[in-house]
Short mmCIF file of C-alpha atoms and ligand atoms in Angstrom, two decimals:
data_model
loop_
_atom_site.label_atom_id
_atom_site.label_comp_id
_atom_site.label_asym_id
_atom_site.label_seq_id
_atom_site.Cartn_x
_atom_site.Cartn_y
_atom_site.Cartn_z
CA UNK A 1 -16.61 -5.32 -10.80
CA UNK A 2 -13.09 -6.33 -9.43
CA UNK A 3 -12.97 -8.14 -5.90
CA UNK A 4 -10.40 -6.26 -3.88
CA UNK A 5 -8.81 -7.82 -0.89
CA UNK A 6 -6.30 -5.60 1.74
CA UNK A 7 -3.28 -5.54 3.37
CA UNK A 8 -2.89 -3.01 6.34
CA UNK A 9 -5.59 -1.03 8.44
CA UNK A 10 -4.66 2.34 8.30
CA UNK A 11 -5.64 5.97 7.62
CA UNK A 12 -4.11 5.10 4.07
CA UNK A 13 -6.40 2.21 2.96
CA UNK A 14 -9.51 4.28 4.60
CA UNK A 15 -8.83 6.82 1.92
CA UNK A 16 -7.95 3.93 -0.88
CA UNK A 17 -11.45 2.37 -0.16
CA UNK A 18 -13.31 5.98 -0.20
CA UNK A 19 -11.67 6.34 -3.88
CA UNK A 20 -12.10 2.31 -4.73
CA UNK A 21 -15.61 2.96 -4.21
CA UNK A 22 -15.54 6.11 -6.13
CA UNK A 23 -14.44 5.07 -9.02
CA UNK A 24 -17.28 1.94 -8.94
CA UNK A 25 -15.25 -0.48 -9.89
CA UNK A 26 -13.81 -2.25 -6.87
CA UNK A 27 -16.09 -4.68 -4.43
CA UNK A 28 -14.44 -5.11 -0.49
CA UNK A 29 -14.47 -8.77 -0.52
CA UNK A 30 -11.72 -9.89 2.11
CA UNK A 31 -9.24 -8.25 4.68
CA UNK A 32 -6.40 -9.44 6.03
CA UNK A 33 -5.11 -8.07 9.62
CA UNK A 34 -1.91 -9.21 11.94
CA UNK A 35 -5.07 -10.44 14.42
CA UNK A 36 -8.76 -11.10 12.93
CA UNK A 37 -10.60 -9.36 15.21
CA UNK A 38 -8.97 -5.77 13.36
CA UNK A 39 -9.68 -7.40 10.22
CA UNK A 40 -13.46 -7.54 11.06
CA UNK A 41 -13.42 -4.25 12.91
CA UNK A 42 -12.02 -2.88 9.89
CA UNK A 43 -13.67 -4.46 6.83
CA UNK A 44 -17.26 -5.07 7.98
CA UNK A 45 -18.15 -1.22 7.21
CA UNK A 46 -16.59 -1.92 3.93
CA UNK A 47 -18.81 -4.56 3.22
CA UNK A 48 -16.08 -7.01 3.29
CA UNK A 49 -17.09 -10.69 4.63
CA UNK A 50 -13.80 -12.70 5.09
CA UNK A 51 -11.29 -11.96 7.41
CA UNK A 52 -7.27 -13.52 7.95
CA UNK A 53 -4.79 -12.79 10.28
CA UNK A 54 -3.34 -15.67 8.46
CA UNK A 55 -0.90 -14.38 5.08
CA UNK A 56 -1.31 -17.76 3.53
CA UNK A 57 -4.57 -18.35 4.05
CA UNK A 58 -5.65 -14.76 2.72
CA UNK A 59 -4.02 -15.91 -0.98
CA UNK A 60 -5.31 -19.62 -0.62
CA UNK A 61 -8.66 -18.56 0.64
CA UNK A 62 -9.89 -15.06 -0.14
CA UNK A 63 -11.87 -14.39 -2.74
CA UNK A 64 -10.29 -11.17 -5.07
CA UNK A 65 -9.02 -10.73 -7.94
CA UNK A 66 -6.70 -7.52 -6.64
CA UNK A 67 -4.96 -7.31 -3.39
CA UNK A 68 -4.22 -3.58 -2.25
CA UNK A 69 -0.83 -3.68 0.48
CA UNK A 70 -0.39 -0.65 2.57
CA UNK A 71 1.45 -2.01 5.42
CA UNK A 72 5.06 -0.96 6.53
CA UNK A 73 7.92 -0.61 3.74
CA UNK A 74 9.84 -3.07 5.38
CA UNK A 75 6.88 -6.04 4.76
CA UNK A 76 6.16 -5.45 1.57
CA UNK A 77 9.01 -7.90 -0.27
CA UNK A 78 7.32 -11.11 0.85
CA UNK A 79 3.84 -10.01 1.13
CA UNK A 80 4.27 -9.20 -2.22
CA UNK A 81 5.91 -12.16 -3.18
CA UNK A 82 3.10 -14.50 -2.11
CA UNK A 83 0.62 -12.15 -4.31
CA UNK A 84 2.65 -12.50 -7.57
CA UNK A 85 2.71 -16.62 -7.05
CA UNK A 86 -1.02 -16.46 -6.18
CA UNK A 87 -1.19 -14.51 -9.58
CA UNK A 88 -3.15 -11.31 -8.23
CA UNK A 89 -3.23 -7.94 -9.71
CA UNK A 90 -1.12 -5.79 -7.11
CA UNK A 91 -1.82 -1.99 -6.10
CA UNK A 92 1.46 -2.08 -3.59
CA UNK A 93 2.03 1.35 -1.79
CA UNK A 94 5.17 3.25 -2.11
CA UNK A 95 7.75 2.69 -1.37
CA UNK A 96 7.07 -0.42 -3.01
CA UNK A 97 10.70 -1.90 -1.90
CA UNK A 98 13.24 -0.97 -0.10
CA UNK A 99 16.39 -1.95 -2.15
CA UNK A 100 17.21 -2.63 -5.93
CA UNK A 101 17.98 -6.61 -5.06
CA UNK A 102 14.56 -7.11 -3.85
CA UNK A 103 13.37 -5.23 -6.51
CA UNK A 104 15.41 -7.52 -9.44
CA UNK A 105 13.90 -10.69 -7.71
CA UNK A 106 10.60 -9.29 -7.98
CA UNK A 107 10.82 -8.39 -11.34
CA UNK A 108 12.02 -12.09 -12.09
CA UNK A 109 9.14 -13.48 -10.11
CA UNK A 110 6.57 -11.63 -12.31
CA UNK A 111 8.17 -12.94 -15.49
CA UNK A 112 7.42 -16.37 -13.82
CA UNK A 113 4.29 -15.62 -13.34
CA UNK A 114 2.69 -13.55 -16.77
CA UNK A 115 -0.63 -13.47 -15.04
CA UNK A 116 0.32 -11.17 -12.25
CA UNK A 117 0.63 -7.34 -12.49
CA UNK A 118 1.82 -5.18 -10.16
CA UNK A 119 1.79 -1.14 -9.68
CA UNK A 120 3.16 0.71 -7.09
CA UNK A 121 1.03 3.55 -5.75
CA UNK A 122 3.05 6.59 -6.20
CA UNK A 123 -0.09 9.20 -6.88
CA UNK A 124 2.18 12.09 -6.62
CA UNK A 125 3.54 11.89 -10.26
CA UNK A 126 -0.18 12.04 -10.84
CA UNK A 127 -0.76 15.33 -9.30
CA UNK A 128 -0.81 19.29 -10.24
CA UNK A 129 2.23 20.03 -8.76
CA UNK A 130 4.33 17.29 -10.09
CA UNK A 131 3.35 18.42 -13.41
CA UNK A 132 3.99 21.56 -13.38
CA UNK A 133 7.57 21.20 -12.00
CA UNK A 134 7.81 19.01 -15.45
CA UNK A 135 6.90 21.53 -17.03
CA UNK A 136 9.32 24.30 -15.53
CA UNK A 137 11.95 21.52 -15.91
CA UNK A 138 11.24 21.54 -19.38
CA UNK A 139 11.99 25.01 -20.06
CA UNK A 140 15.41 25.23 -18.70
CA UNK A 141 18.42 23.90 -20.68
CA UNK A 142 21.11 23.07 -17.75
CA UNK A 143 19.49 22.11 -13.93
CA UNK A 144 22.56 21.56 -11.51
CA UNK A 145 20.66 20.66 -8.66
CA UNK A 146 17.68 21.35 -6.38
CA UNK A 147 16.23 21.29 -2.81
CA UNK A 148 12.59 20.41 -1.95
CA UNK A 149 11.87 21.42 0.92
CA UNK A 150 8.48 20.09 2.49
CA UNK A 151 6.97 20.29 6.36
CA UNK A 152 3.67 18.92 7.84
CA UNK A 153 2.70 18.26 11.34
CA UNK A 154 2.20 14.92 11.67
CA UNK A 155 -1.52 13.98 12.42
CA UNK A 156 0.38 11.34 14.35
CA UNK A 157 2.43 13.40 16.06
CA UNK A 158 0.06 14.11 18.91
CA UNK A 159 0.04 10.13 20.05
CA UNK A 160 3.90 10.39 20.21
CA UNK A 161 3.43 13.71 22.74
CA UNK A 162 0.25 11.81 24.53
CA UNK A 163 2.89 8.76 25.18
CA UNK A 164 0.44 6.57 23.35
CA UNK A 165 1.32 2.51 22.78
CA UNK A 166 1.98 1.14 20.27
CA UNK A 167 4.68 4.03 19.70
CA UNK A 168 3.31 5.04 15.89
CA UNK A 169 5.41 3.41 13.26
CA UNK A 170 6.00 5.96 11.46
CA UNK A 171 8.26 7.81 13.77
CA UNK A 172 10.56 4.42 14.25
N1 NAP B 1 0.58 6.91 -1.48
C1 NAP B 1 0.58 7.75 -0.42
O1 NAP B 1 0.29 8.93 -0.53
C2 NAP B 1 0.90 7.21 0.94
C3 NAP B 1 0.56 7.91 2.07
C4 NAP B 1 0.86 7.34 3.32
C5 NAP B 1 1.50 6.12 3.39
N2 NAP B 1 1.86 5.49 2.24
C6 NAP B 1 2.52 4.17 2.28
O2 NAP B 1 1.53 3.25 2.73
C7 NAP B 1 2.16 2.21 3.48
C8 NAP B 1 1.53 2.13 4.86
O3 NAP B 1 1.82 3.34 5.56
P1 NAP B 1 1.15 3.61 6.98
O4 NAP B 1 1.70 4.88 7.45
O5 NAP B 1 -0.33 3.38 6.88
O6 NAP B 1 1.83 2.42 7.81
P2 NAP B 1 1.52 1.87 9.28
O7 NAP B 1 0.42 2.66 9.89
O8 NAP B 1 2.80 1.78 9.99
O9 NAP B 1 1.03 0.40 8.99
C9 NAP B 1 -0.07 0.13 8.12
C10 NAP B 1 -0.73 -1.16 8.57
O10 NAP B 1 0.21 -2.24 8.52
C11 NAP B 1 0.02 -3.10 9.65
N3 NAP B 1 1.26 -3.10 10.44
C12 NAP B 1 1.70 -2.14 11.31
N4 NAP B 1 2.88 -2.47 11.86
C13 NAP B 1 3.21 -3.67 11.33
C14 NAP B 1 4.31 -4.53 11.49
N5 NAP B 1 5.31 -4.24 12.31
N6 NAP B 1 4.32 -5.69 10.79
C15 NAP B 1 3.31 -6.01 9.94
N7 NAP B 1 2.22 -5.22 9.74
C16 NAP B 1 2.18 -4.06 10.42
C17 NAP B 1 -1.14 -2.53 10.45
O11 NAP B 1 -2.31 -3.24 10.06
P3 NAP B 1 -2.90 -4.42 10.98
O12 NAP B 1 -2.87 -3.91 12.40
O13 NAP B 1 -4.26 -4.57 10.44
O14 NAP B 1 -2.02 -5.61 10.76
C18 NAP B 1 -1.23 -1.10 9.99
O15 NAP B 1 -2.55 -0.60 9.98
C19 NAP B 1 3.66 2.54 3.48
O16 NAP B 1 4.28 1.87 2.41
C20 NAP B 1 3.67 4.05 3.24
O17 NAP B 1 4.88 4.51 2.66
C21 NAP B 1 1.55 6.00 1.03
#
């Protein structure tokens, strides 16, 4: 069983846990939160008993073995840096950075550090569709281009009409 600690509070890591558990190989063991009290709200459902709003004192402290980070693009670079020198094994959402220069440092921070390993969690190439657009790919001998075209309402999109606080992220 691999301890699993988390980074971020949202829909995302809800359905991350659902699947963690799942699979029965992943134990809730700490959560880490911008204030404790989410932490706790969060992770006690989970099962999960120790809770940070502190990012140093999640790595120092918490007991886990893998650290799962779904917070905002733009945080990921040093949360993720701190989890590579703490030597954890790193599910990091995508995007997992948001430029090739932090992505050469952190490819020279894991080859200080041999122990860590880090994957970034882009489950689409994992999925039907993806695959069979390889596939269709494969059968034609010159592509010049393409368009994907792709529309969703946003479940969040009815907080942004209600005027809810904190405007959601996602539309910033
Ligand atoms: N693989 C997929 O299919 C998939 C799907 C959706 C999203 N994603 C990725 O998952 C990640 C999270 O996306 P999301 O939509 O869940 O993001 P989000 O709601 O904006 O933020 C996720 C969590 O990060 C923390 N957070 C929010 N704002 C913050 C800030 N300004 N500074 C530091 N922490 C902050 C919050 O947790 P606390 O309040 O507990 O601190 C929040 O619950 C992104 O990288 C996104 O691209 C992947």
């Amino acid at each position: 069983m691999l301890k699993l600690g988390i980074i971020g509070t949202n829909i995302i890591t809800d359905q991350m846990l659902d699947a963690a558990k799942t699979s029965g190989h992943y134990e809730l063991t700490a959560v880490y939160s911008r204030t404790e009290e989410r932490a706790k709200e969060f992770g006690e459902p989970y099962g999960a008993t120790q809770f940070f709003d502190n990012l140093e004192r999640f790595f120092d402290e918490g007991d886990f073995d893998v650290v799962y980070i779904a917070s905002p693009n733009s945080t990921h670079y040093l949360q993720v840096r701190l989890a590579i020198e703490n030597d954890k094994f790193i599910i990091l959402e995508k995007p997992a950075l948001v430029n090739p220069e932090e992505f050469s440092q952190i490819e020279s921070l894991l080859q200080a550090h041999p122990k860590a390993r880090l994957v970034e969690a882009a489950r689409h190439i994992h999925t039907g569709l993806f695959h069979e657009g390889q596939k269709q790919l494969a059968k034609m001998d010159h592509v010049q281009g393409a368009n994907f075209t792709v529309r969703k309402y946003s479940s969040r999109y009815d907080k942004v009409l209600a005027g809810e606080k904190p405007y959601p992220n996602i539309f910033t």
